PDB file of C-alpha atoms and ligand atoms in Angstrom:
ATOM      1  CA  MET K   1      -0.469  -0.241   0.004  1.00  0.00           C
ATOM      2  CA  THR K   2       2.600   2.915  -1.258  1.00  0.00           C
ATOM      3  CA  THR K   3      -0.062   5.015  -2.867  1.00  0.00           C
ATOM      4  CA  ARG K   4      -3.180   5.779  -1.054  1.00  0.00           C
ATOM      5  CA  PRO K   5      -6.191   3.856  -1.411  1.00  0.00           C
ATOM      6  CA  THR K   6     -10.071   5.691  -2.410  1.00  0.00           C
ATOM      7  CA  PRO K   7     -11.609   6.848   0.890  1.00  0.00           C
ATOM      8  CA  LEU K   8     -14.516   4.891   1.481  1.00  0.00           C
ATOM      9  CA  PRO K   9     -17.800   7.094   1.524  1.00  0.00           C
ATOM     10  CA  LEU K  10     -18.611   8.325   4.948  1.00  0.00           C
ATOM     11  CA  ALA K  11     -22.186   5.654   5.271  1.00  0.00           C
ATOM     12  CA  ASP K  12     -19.568   2.364   4.372  1.00  0.00           C
ATOM     13  CA  LEU K  13     -17.271   4.069   6.838  1.00  0.00           C
ATOM     14  CA  THR K  14     -20.138   4.278   9.796  1.00  0.00           C
ATOM     15  CA  ARG K  15     -20.918   0.421   8.842  1.00  0.00           C
ATOM     16  CA  LEU K  16     -17.485  -0.458   8.511  1.00  0.00           C
ATOM     17  CA  HIS K  17     -17.035   0.534  12.489  1.00  0.00           C
ATOM     18  CA  ASP K  18     -20.693  -0.617  13.438  1.00  0.00           C
ATOM     19  CA  GLU K  19     -20.017  -4.046  12.011  1.00  0.00           C
ATOM     20  CA  ILE K  20     -16.369  -4.588  13.002  1.00  0.00           C
ATOM     21  CA  LEU K  21     -17.360  -3.726  16.741  1.00  0.00           C
ATOM     22  CA  ASP K  22     -20.380  -5.529  17.130  1.00  0.00           C
ATOM     23  CA  TRP K  23     -18.812  -8.809  15.800  1.00  0.00           C
ATOM     24  CA  PHE K  24     -15.652  -8.215  18.330  1.00  0.00           C
ATOM     25  CA  GLY K  25     -18.329  -7.751  21.619  1.00  0.00           C
ATOM     26  CA  ARG K  26     -20.464 -10.788  19.898  1.00  0.00           C
ATOM     27  CA  THR K  27     -16.765 -13.142  19.684  1.00  0.00           C
ATOM     28  CA  ALA K  28     -14.148 -11.812  21.412  1.00  0.00           C
ATOM     29  CA  ARG K  29     -11.873 -13.923  23.384  1.00  0.00           C
ATOM     30  CA  ASP K  30     -11.634 -13.730  26.981  1.00  0.00           C
ATOM     31  CA  LEU K  31      -7.943 -13.020  27.113  1.00  0.00           C
ATOM     32  CA  PRO K  32      -5.927 -12.424  30.700  1.00  0.00           C
ATOM     33  CA  TRP K  33      -4.853  -8.767  29.267  1.00  0.00           C
ATOM     34  CA  ARG K  34      -7.970  -7.845  28.124  1.00  0.00           C
ATOM     35  CA  ARG K  35      -9.694  -8.390  31.326  1.00  0.00           C
ATOM     36  CA  ASN K  36      -9.303  -5.651  34.306  1.00  0.00           C
ATOM     37  CA  VAL K  37      -5.801  -5.761  34.232  1.00  0.00           C
ATOM     38  CA  SER K  38      -3.038  -3.058  34.981  1.00  0.00           C
ATOM     39  CA  PRO K  39      -1.133  -1.419  32.007  1.00  0.00           C
ATOM     40  CA  TRP K  40       1.940  -3.124  33.623  1.00  0.00           C
ATOM     41  CA  ALA K  41       0.471  -6.374  32.480  1.00  0.00           C
ATOM     42  CA  VAL K  42      -0.987  -4.989  28.704  1.00  0.00           C
ATOM     43  CA  MET K  43       2.934  -4.068  28.120  1.00  0.00           C
ATOM     44  CA  VAL K  44       3.948  -7.439  29.043  1.00  0.00           C
ATOM     45  CA  SER K  45       1.920  -9.011  26.966  1.00  0.00           C
ATOM     46  CA  GLU K  46       2.425  -7.074  23.899  1.00  0.00           C
ATOM     47  CA  PHE K  47       6.315  -7.428  24.286  1.00  0.00           C
ATOM     48  CA  MET K  48       5.569 -11.584  24.668  1.00  0.00           C
ATOM     49  CA  LEU K  49       2.594 -11.096  21.348  1.00  0.00           C
ATOM     50  CA  GLN K  50       4.927  -9.356  18.977  1.00  0.00           C
ATOM     51  CA  GLN K  51       6.304 -11.844  17.520  1.00  0.00           C
ATOM     52  CA  THR K  52       4.671 -15.096  19.021  1.00  0.00           C
ATOM     53  CA  PRO K  53       0.698 -16.558  18.894  1.00  0.00           C
ATOM     54  CA  VAL K  54      -1.423 -16.003  21.785  1.00  0.00           C
ATOM     55  CA  SER K  55      -1.826 -19.816  22.593  1.00  0.00           C
ATOM     56  CA  ARG K  56       2.573 -19.981  23.239  1.00  0.00           C
ATOM     57  CA  VAL K  57       1.712 -16.687  25.449  1.00  0.00           C
ATOM     58  CA  LEU K  58      -0.724 -17.912  27.916  1.00  0.00           C
ATOM     59  CA  PRO K  59       1.034 -19.608  29.926  1.00  0.00           C
ATOM     60  CA  VAL K  60       4.479 -17.493  30.057  1.00  0.00           C
ATOM     61  CA  TYR K  61       2.432 -14.309  30.360  1.00  0.00           C
ATOM     62  CA  GLU K  62       0.378 -15.009  33.315  1.00  0.00           C
ATOM     63  CA  ALA K  63       3.672 -16.832  35.119  1.00  0.00           C
ATOM     64  CA  TRP K  64       5.224 -13.810  34.736  1.00  0.00           C
ATOM     65  CA  ILE K  65       2.795 -11.218  36.077  1.00  0.00           C
ATOM     66  CA  GLU K  66       1.967 -13.644  38.726  1.00  0.00           C
ATOM     67  CA  ARG K  67       5.811 -13.461  39.461  1.00  0.00           C
ATOM     68  CA  TRP K  68       6.650  -9.951  38.831  1.00  0.00           C
ATOM     69  CA  SER K  69       3.284  -8.259  39.125  1.00  0.00           C
ATOM     70  CA  THR K  70       4.898  -4.386  38.901  1.00  0.00           C
ATOM     71  CA  PRO K  71       7.438  -3.491  36.641  1.00  0.00           C
ATOM     72  CA  ALA K  72       9.646  -2.354  40.394  1.00  0.00           C
ATOM     73  CA  ALA K  73       9.236  -6.533  40.744  1.00  0.00           C
ATOM     74  CA  LEU K  74      11.164  -7.230  37.868  1.00  0.00           C
ATOM     75  CA  ALA K  75      13.300  -3.962  37.831  1.00  0.00           C
ATOM     76  CA  ALA K  76      14.603  -5.780  41.248  1.00  0.00           C
ATOM     77  CA  ALA K  77      15.224  -9.290  39.603  1.00  0.00           C
ATOM     78  CA  PRO K  78      18.421  -9.669  37.664  1.00  0.00           C
ATOM     79  CA  SER K  79      17.777  -9.514  33.818  1.00  0.00           C
ATOM     80  CA  GLY K  80      18.861 -13.274  33.301  1.00  0.00           C
ATOM     81  CA  GLU K  81      15.502 -13.946  35.496  1.00  0.00           C
ATOM     82  CA  ALA K  82      13.775 -12.550  33.260  1.00  0.00           C
ATOM     83  CA  VAL K  83      15.600 -14.409  29.954  1.00  0.00           C
ATOM     84  CA  ARG K  84      15.156 -17.894  32.070  1.00  0.00           C
ATOM     85  CA  ALA K  85      11.836 -17.019  32.432  1.00  0.00           C
ATOM     86  CA  TRP K  86      10.781 -15.993  28.587  1.00  0.00           C
ATOM     87  CA  GLY K  87      11.068 -19.782  28.128  1.00  0.00           C
ATOM     88  CA  ARG K  88      10.815 -20.432  24.716  1.00  0.00           C
ATOM     89  CA  LEU K  89       8.555 -17.591  23.557  1.00  0.00           C
ATOM     90  CA  GLY K  90      11.446 -17.002  21.267  1.00  0.00           C
ATOM     91  CA  TYR K  91      13.734 -13.252  20.036  1.00  0.00           C
ATOM     92  CA  PRO K  92      14.329 -13.470  23.570  1.00  0.00           C
ATOM     93  CA  ARG K  93      16.263  -9.863  23.498  1.00  0.00           C
ATOM     94  CA  ARG K  94      12.533  -8.955  24.114  1.00  0.00           C
ATOM     95  CA  ALA K  95      13.053 -10.113  27.826  1.00  0.00           C
ATOM     96  CA  LEU K  96      16.290  -7.663  28.136  1.00  0.00           C
ATOM     97  CA  ARG K  97      14.216  -4.695  26.675  1.00  0.00           C
ATOM     98  CA  LEU K  98      11.274  -5.342  28.856  1.00  0.00           C
ATOM     99  CA  HIS K  99      13.718  -5.634  32.008  1.00  0.00           C
ATOM    100  CA  ALA K 100      15.019  -2.438  31.043  1.00  0.00           C
ATOM    101  CA  ALA K 101      12.054  -0.764  30.553  1.00  0.00           C
ATOM    102  CA  ALA K 102      10.997  -1.966  33.734  1.00  0.00           C
ATOM    103  CA  THR K 103      14.012  -0.250  35.392  1.00  0.00           C
ATOM    104  CA  ALA K 104      13.202   2.982  33.355  1.00  0.00           C
ATOM    105  CA  ILE K 105       9.721   2.846  34.394  1.00  0.00           C
ATOM    106  CA  VAL K 106      10.966   2.473  38.149  1.00  0.00           C
ATOM    107  CA  GLU K 107      13.583   5.744  37.814  1.00  0.00           C
ATOM    108  CA  ARG K 108      11.966   7.791  35.106  1.00  0.00           C
ATOM    109  CA  HIS K 109       8.216   7.205  36.203  1.00  0.00           C
ATOM    110  CA  GLY K 110       7.890   5.925  39.929  1.00  0.00           C
ATOM    111  CA  GLY K 111       7.311   2.622  38.925  1.00  0.00           C
ATOM    112  CA  GLU K 112       3.739   3.362  37.060  1.00  0.00           C
ATOM    113  CA  VAL K 113       3.638   2.748  33.539  1.00  0.00           C
ATOM    114  CA  PRO K 114       3.548   6.176  31.875  1.00  0.00           C
ATOM    115  CA  SER K 115       0.184   6.946  29.770  1.00  0.00           C
ATOM    116  CA  ALA K 116       1.640   9.654  26.889  1.00  0.00           C
ATOM    117  CA  LEU K 117       3.598   7.966  23.555  1.00  0.00           C
ATOM    118  CA  ASP K 118       5.755  10.219  23.704  1.00  0.00           C
ATOM    119  CA  GLU K 119       7.460   8.758  27.703  1.00  0.00           C
ATOM    120  CA  LEU K 120       5.442   5.327  26.101  1.00  0.00           C
ATOM    121  CA  LEU K 121       8.055   5.963  23.097  1.00  0.00           C
ATOM    122  CA  ALA K 122      11.309   7.020  25.057  1.00  0.00           C
ATOM    123  CA  LEU K 123      11.231   3.814  27.253  1.00  0.00           C
ATOM    124  CA  PRO K 124      14.151   0.830  25.974  1.00  0.00           C
ATOM    125  CA  GLY K 125      12.221  -1.518  23.725  1.00  0.00           C
ATOM    126  CA  VAL K 126       9.191   0.115  23.078  1.00  0.00           C
ATOM    127  CA  GLY K 127       8.794   1.338  19.707  1.00  0.00           C
ATOM    128  CA  ALA K 128       5.776   2.810  17.502  1.00  0.00           C
ATOM    129  CA  TYR K 129       3.775  -0.405  17.690  1.00  0.00           C
ATOM    130  CA  THR K 130       4.056  -0.910  21.289  1.00  0.00           C
ATOM    131  CA  ALA K 131       3.670   2.624  22.267  1.00  0.00           C
ATOM    132  CA  ALA K 132       0.346   2.843  20.691  1.00  0.00           C
ATOM    133  CA  ALA K 133      -0.865  -0.820  21.557  1.00  0.00           C
ATOM    134  CA  VAL K 134      -0.227   0.344  25.310  1.00  0.00           C
ATOM    135  CA  SER K 135      -1.660   3.364  24.932  1.00  0.00           C
ATOM    136  CA  SER K 136      -4.551   2.226  23.238  1.00  0.00           C
ATOM    137  CA  PHE K 137      -5.163  -1.226  25.468  1.00  0.00           C
ATOM    138  CA  ALA K 138      -4.187   0.070  28.473  1.00  0.00           C
ATOM    139  CA  PHE K 139      -5.116   3.815  29.023  1.00  0.00           C
ATOM    140  CA  ALA K 140      -8.176   4.121  26.333  1.00  0.00           C
ATOM    141  CA  GLY K 141      -5.796   6.110  23.847  1.00  0.00           C
ATOM    142  CA  ARG K 142      -6.710   6.983  20.363  1.00  0.00           C
ATOM    143  CA  GLU K 143      -4.173   5.627  18.534  1.00  0.00           C
ATOM    144  CA  ALA K 144      -3.596   3.606  15.438  1.00  0.00           C
ATOM    145  CA  VAL K 145      -2.434   0.433  16.500  1.00  0.00           C
ATOM    146  CA  LEU K 146      -0.723  -1.086  13.341  1.00  0.00           C
ATOM    147  CA  ASP K 147       0.143  -5.261  13.896  1.00  0.00           C
ATOM    148  CA  THR K 148       0.227  -7.646  11.059  1.00  0.00           C
ATOM    149  CA  ASN K 149      -2.925  -8.801  11.113  1.00  0.00           C
ATOM    150  CA  VAL K 150      -4.381  -4.943  11.339  1.00  0.00           C
ATOM    151  CA  ARG K 151      -1.999  -4.233   8.763  1.00  0.00           C
ATOM    152  CA  ARG K 152      -3.825  -7.754   6.366  1.00  0.00           C
ATOM    153  CA  VAL K 153      -6.938  -6.464   7.269  1.00  0.00           C
ATOM    154  CA  PHE K 154      -6.933  -2.501   6.148  1.00  0.00           C
ATOM    155  CA  ALA K 155      -4.930  -3.836   2.804  1.00  0.00           C
ATOM    156  CA  ARG K 156      -7.413  -6.462   1.826  1.00  0.00           C
ATOM    157  CA  ILE K 157     -10.894  -4.406   2.917  1.00  0.00           C
ATOM    158  CA  ILE K 158      -9.501  -1.091   1.865  1.00  0.00           C
ATOM    159  CA  ALA K 159      -6.814  -1.174  -0.748  1.00  0.00           C
ATOM    160  CA  GLY K 160      -7.859  -4.439  -2.303  1.00  0.00           C
ATOM    161  CA  GLU K 161      -4.415  -6.081  -2.087  1.00  0.00           C
ATOM    162  CA  GLN K 162      -3.700  -9.472  -0.628  1.00  0.00           C
ATOM    163  CA  PHE K 163      -1.166  -8.349   1.635  1.00  0.00           C
ATOM    164  CA  PRO K 164       0.319  -5.314   2.591  1.00  0.00           C
ATOM    165  CA  PRO K 165       3.849  -3.828   1.928  1.00  0.00           C
ATOM    166  CA  ALA K 166       6.979  -5.697   3.716  1.00  0.00           C
ATOM    167  CA  ALA K 167       7.431  -2.590   6.015  1.00  0.00           C
ATOM    168  CA  VAL K 168       4.765   0.220   7.122  1.00  0.00           C
ATOM    169  CA  THR K 169       4.106   3.014   4.430  1.00  0.00           C
ATOM    170  CA  THR K 170       3.219   6.090   5.696  1.00  0.00           C
ATOM    171  CA  ALA K 171       0.325   5.965   3.532  1.00  0.00           C
ATOM    172  CA  GLU K 172      -0.908   2.981   5.510  1.00  0.00           C
ATOM    173  CA  ARG K 173      -0.101   4.986   8.714  1.00  0.00           C
ATOM    174  CA  ASP K 174      -2.838   7.514   7.395  1.00  0.00           C
ATOM    175  CA  LEU K 175      -4.956   5.488   6.388  1.00  0.00           C
ATOM    176  CA  ALA K 176      -5.164   3.205   9.568  1.00  0.00           C
ATOM    177  CA  THR K 177      -5.490   7.242  11.164  1.00  0.00           C
ATOM    178  CA  ALA K 178      -8.427   8.334   8.930  1.00  0.00           C
ATOM    179  CA  LEU K 179     -10.384   4.883  10.055  1.00  0.00           C
ATOM    180  CA  LEU K 180      -9.887   5.502  13.589  1.00  0.00           C
ATOM    181  CA  PRO K 181     -13.697   5.803  14.657  1.00  0.00           C
ATOM    182  CA  VAL K 182     -14.340   9.153  16.360  1.00  0.00           C
ATOM    183  CA  ARG K 183     -15.473   6.924  19.968  1.00  0.00           C
ATOM    184  CA  ASP K 184     -14.139   3.562  20.806  1.00  0.00           C
ATOM    185  CA  ALA K 185     -10.888   4.025  19.161  1.00  0.00           C
ATOM    186  CA  HIS K 186      -9.139   1.643  21.389  1.00  0.00           C
ATOM    187  CA  ARG K 187     -11.586  -1.120  20.852  1.00  0.00           C
ATOM    188  CA  TRP K 188     -11.673  -0.585  17.478  1.00  0.00           C
ATOM    189  CA  ALA K 189      -8.024  -1.369  17.214  1.00  0.00           C
ATOM    190  CA  ALA K 190      -8.638  -4.341  19.268  1.00  0.00           C
ATOM    191  CA  ALA K 191     -11.637  -5.453  17.034  1.00  0.00           C
ATOM    192  CA  THR K 192      -9.210  -5.270  13.842  1.00  0.00           C
ATOM    193  CA  MET K 193      -6.652  -7.282  15.264  1.00  0.00           C
ATOM    194  CA  GLU K 194      -8.751  -9.923  16.493  1.00  0.00           C
ATOM    195  CA  LEU K 195     -10.414  -9.929  12.993  1.00  0.00           C
ATOM    196  CA  GLY K 196      -7.604 -10.647  11.116  1.00  0.00           C
ATOM    197  CA  ALA K 197      -6.456 -13.289  13.985  1.00  0.00           C
ATOM    198  CA  LEU K 198      -9.323 -14.978  13.869  1.00  0.00           C
ATOM    199  CA  VAL K 199     -11.080 -14.470  10.512  1.00  0.00           C
ATOM    200  CA  CYS K 200      -9.097 -12.356   7.889  1.00  0.00           C
ATOM    201  CA  THR K 201      -6.725 -14.894   8.378  1.00  0.00           C
ATOM    202  CA  ALA K 202      -2.813 -15.288   5.831  1.00  0.00           C
ATOM    203  CA  ARG K 203      -3.321 -18.034   4.282  1.00  0.00           C
ATOM    204  CA  SER K 204      -7.146 -18.934   4.493  1.00  0.00           C
ATOM    205  CA  PRO K 205      -9.284 -15.888   5.319  1.00  0.00           C
ATOM    206  CA  ARG K 206     -13.038 -17.128   6.099  1.00  0.00           C
ATOM    207  CA  CYS K 207     -15.151 -14.215   3.882  1.00  0.00           C
ATOM    208  CA  ASP K 208     -18.294 -16.402   4.450  1.00  0.00           C
ATOM    209  CA  GLU K 209     -18.042 -15.646   9.122  1.00  0.00           C
ATOM    210  CA  CYS K 210     -16.566 -11.798   8.008  1.00  0.00           C
ATOM    211  CA  PRO K 211     -18.730  -9.440   9.244  1.00  0.00           C
ATOM    212  CA  VAL K 212     -17.866  -7.034   6.804  1.00  0.00           C
ATOM    213  CA  ALA K 213     -17.308  -8.926   3.443  1.00  0.00           C
ATOM    214  CA  ASP K 214     -19.574  -7.089   1.423  1.00  0.00           C
ATOM    215  CA  LEU K 215     -17.384  -4.263   1.791  1.00  0.00           C
ATOM    216  CA  CYS K 216     -14.218  -6.039   1.157  1.00  0.00           C
ATOM    217  CA  ARG K 217     -12.289  -4.260  -1.974  1.00  0.00           C
ATOM    218  CA  TRP K 218     -10.049  -7.688  -2.631  1.00  0.00           C
ATOM    219  CA  ARG K 219     -12.950  -9.918  -2.371  1.00  0.00           C
ATOM    220  CA  ALA K 220     -14.844  -7.671  -4.719  1.00  0.00           C
ATOM    221  CA  ALA K 221     -12.402  -7.479  -7.099  1.00  0.00           C
ATOM    222  CA  GLY K 222     -12.295 -11.214  -7.077  1.00  0.00           C
ATOM    223  CA  TYR K 223      -9.283 -11.891  -4.729  1.00  0.00           C
ATOM    224  CA  PRO K 224      -6.568 -11.233  -7.286  1.00  0.00           C
ATOM    225  CA  ALA K 225      -2.860 -12.527  -6.115  1.00  0.00           C
ATOM    226  CA  TYR K 226      -0.168 -10.754  -4.411  1.00  0.00           C
ATOM    227  CA  ASP K 227       2.295  -9.238  -6.930  1.00  0.00           C
ATOM    228  CA  GLY K 228       4.524  -6.905  -4.466  1.00  0.00           C
ATOM    229  CA  PRO K 229       8.268  -8.020  -3.660  1.00  0.00           C
ATOM    230  CA  ALA K 230       9.088 -11.697  -2.624  1.00  0.00           C
ATOM    231  CA  ARG K 231       7.538 -12.154   1.325  1.00  0.00           C
ATOM    232  CA  ARG K 232      10.135 -12.876   3.928  1.00  0.00           C
ATOM    233  CA  GLY K 233       9.373 -16.440   4.818  1.00  0.00           C
ATOM    234  CA  GLN K 234       9.440 -17.784   8.571  1.00  0.00           C
ATOM    235  CA  ALA K 235      12.236 -20.354   7.692  1.00  0.00           C
ATOM    236  CA  TRP K 236      13.529 -22.046  11.418  1.00  0.00           C
ATOM    237  CA  HIS K 237      14.985 -25.582  10.745  1.00  0.00           C
ATOM    238  CA  GLY K 238      19.167 -25.218  10.147  1.00  0.00           C
ATOM    239  CA  THR K 239      18.768 -21.559  10.493  1.00  0.00           C
ATOM    240  CA  ASP K 240      20.824 -19.329  13.562  1.00  0.00           C
ATOM    241  CA  ARG K 241      17.721 -19.047  14.892  1.00  0.00           C
ATOM    242  CA  GLN K 242      17.542 -22.369  15.952  1.00  0.00           C
ATOM    243  CA  CYS K 243      20.925 -23.111  16.733  1.00  0.00           C
ATOM    244  CA  ARG K 244      20.441 -19.713  19.590  1.00  0.00           C
ATOM    245  CA  GLY K 245      17.195 -21.703  20.935  1.00  0.00           C
ATOM    246  CA  ARG K 246      19.201 -24.873  21.531  1.00  0.00           C
ATOM    247  CA  LEU K 247      21.779 -22.513  22.905  1.00  0.00           C
ATOM    248  CA  MET K 248      19.708 -20.732  24.852  1.00  0.00           C
ATOM    249  CA  ALA K 249      17.581 -23.832  26.234  1.00  0.00           C
ATOM    250  CA  VAL K 250      20.835 -25.486  27.879  1.00  0.00           C
ATOM    251  CA  LEU K 251      21.520 -22.112  29.366  1.00  0.00           C
ATOM    252  CA  ARG K 252      17.985 -21.524  30.837  1.00  0.00           C
ATOM    253  CA  ASP K 253      18.172 -25.527  32.149  1.00  0.00           C
ATOM    254  CA  ALA K 254      20.777 -24.792  34.054  1.00  0.00           C
ATOM    255  CA  PRO K 255      21.343 -23.807  37.722  1.00  0.00           C
ATOM    256  CA  GLY K 256      24.156 -22.112  37.136  1.00  0.00           C
ATOM    257  CA  PRO K 257      27.188 -21.550  34.565  1.00  0.00           C
ATOM    258  CA  VAL K 258      27.607 -24.382  31.906  1.00  0.00           C
ATOM    259  CA  PRO K 259      30.601 -25.547  30.511  1.00  0.00           C
ATOM    260  CA  LYS K 260      31.312 -24.693  26.771  1.00  0.00           C
ATOM    261  CA  SER K 261      31.443 -28.701  26.337  1.00  0.00           C
ATOM    262  CA  ALA K 262      27.833 -28.737  27.248  1.00  0.00           C
ATOM    263  CA  LEU K 263      26.824 -26.132  24.592  1.00  0.00           C
ATOM    264  CA  ASP K 264      28.815 -27.645  21.955  1.00  0.00           C
ATOM    265  CA  LEU K 265      26.756 -30.950  21.941  1.00  0.00           C
ATOM    266  CA  VAL K 266      23.535 -29.717  21.100  1.00  0.00           C
ATOM    267  CA  TRP K 267      24.797 -28.113  17.771  1.00  0.00           C
ATOM    268  CA  ALA K 268      26.842 -29.842  15.432  1.00  0.00           C
ATOM    269  CA  ASP K 269      27.764 -27.833  13.051  1.00  0.00           C
ATOM    270  CA  ALA K 270      30.783 -26.135  14.736  1.00  0.00           C
ATOM    271  CA  PRO K 271      31.103 -22.257  12.638  1.00  0.00           C
ATOM    272  CA  GLN K 272      27.602 -22.010  12.946  1.00  0.00           C
ATOM    273  CA  ARG K 273      27.660 -22.400  16.750  1.00  0.00           C
ATOM    274  CA  GLU K 274      29.971 -20.745  17.168  1.00  0.00           C
ATOM    275  CA  ARG K 275      28.762 -17.345  15.554  1.00  0.00           C
ATOM    276  CA  ALA K 276      25.607 -17.969  17.558  1.00  0.00           C
ATOM    277  CA  LEU K 277      26.691 -18.372  20.532  1.00  0.00           C
ATOM    278  CA  ASP K 278      29.020 -15.458  19.925  1.00  0.00           C
ATOM    279  CA  GLY K 279      25.179 -13.411  19.172  1.00  0.00           C
ATOM    280  CA  LEU K 280      24.081 -14.093  22.242  1.00  0.00           C
ATOM    281  CA  VAL K 281      26.890 -12.641  24.036  1.00  0.00           C
ATOM    282  CA  ALA K 282      27.169  -9.733  22.106  1.00  0.00           C
ATOM    283  CA  ASP K 283      23.393  -9.214  22.644  1.00  0.00           C
ATOM    284  CA  GLY K 284      24.334  -9.757  26.434  1.00  0.00           C
ATOM    285  CA  LEU K 285      22.017 -12.861  26.386  1.00  0.00           C
ATOM    286  CA  VAL K 286      24.617 -14.968  27.830  1.00  0.00           C
ATOM    287  CA  GLU K 287      27.735 -14.091  29.657  1.00  0.00           C
ATOM    288  CA  PRO K 288      30.913 -15.648  29.130  1.00  0.00           C
ATOM    289  CA  LEU K 289      32.454 -16.816  32.736  1.00  0.00           C
ATOM    290  CA  PRO K 290      36.135 -17.780  33.111  1.00  0.00           C
ATOM    291  CA  GLY K 291      37.136 -21.065  32.728  1.00  0.00           C
ATOM    292  CA  GLU K 292      34.946 -21.488  29.364  1.00  0.00           C
ATOM    293  CA  THR K 293      31.930 -21.461  31.496  1.00  0.00           C
ATOM    294  CA  TYR K 294      28.551 -19.195  29.851  1.00  0.00           C
ATOM    295  CA  ALA K 295      25.610 -18.039  31.995  1.00  0.00           C
ATOM    296  CA  LEU K 296      22.484 -16.135  32.162  1.00  0.00           C
ATOM    297  CA  PRO K 297      23.129 -13.169  32.686  1.00  0.00           C
ATOM    298  CA  THR K 298      23.025 -11.202  36.377  1.00  0.00           C
TER     299      THR K 298
HETATM  300  S1  LIG C   1     -14.020 -10.778   3.038  1.00  0.00           S
HETATM  301 FE1  LIG C   1     -12.290 -12.007   3.640  1.00  0.00          FE
HETATM  302  S2  LIG C   1     -10.577 -11.336   2.719  1.00  0.00           S
HETATM  303 FE2  LIG C   1     -11.926  -9.713   2.463  1.00  0.00          FE
HETATM  304  S3  LIG C   1     -11.822  -8.457   5.104  1.00  0.00           S
HETATM  305 FE3  LIG C   1     -13.456 -10.122   5.041  1.00  0.00          FE
HETATM  306  S4  LIG C   1     -12.194 -11.895   5.601  1.00  0.00           S
HETATM  307 FE4  LIG C   1     -10.743 -10.754   4.907  1.00  0.00          FE
END
């Protein structure tokens, strides 16, 4: 969506809002971070959900909030404990960033998650998406919250394209802002996200269950195939990411420092293993210790 799609007529825009918000009211999943939880709990969920599906996030989120119910509680723990508790969610740098965000919240905001967008954006690890999501879901802010699901829904309904561009464009951001309803913008953010997650999925959209099927330009155009640049796959097997995951699992499961020889056992390709280990050390996820041993950070 690099070019600007034709805006919807006002009557259709009103119907789009009403239909999607009604559908959400009827079908929204009861997820723990959607209950009456603290802004901190919302922030934790957003860090976890960025690159990990809901089903995998749920148990880790519950345990995390039980253990660290406030930013101060997390900030008081060693960052390595945050990495350990992150478990198998993947992309464990998010755990370090969440720990750093908690520390900054304690230092700058007296332990309370700030509500102002610029203060959220100034926290470590908080980018445009997370700031908008926390503002919207924790403080009922009126922000365009553009995650993968929302971007796909808008690309289909408004731009008539199967998929959005690889990275968020200004045109998409402007469109999402123009689509915000005057009231209930925070529910709109959650509802469009839910529509993309449950109905307008990437591979097999369930248009017969879609509350706005008759407004969808991609459907009306006969589902033209995506013809943009190649989309990034999510390769895993044999990748550095998989190797890093194996090394991290050994370190997470060990009560103390691990000898290098134990790490060598979990990945056969030595150059790739060394590269992955160096990367984990450079990212601050692993500490090299005397005697060729390694541990999670303290
Ligand atoms: S009609 Fe189909 S493609 Fe269009 S928004 Fe609904 S589910 Fe997605």
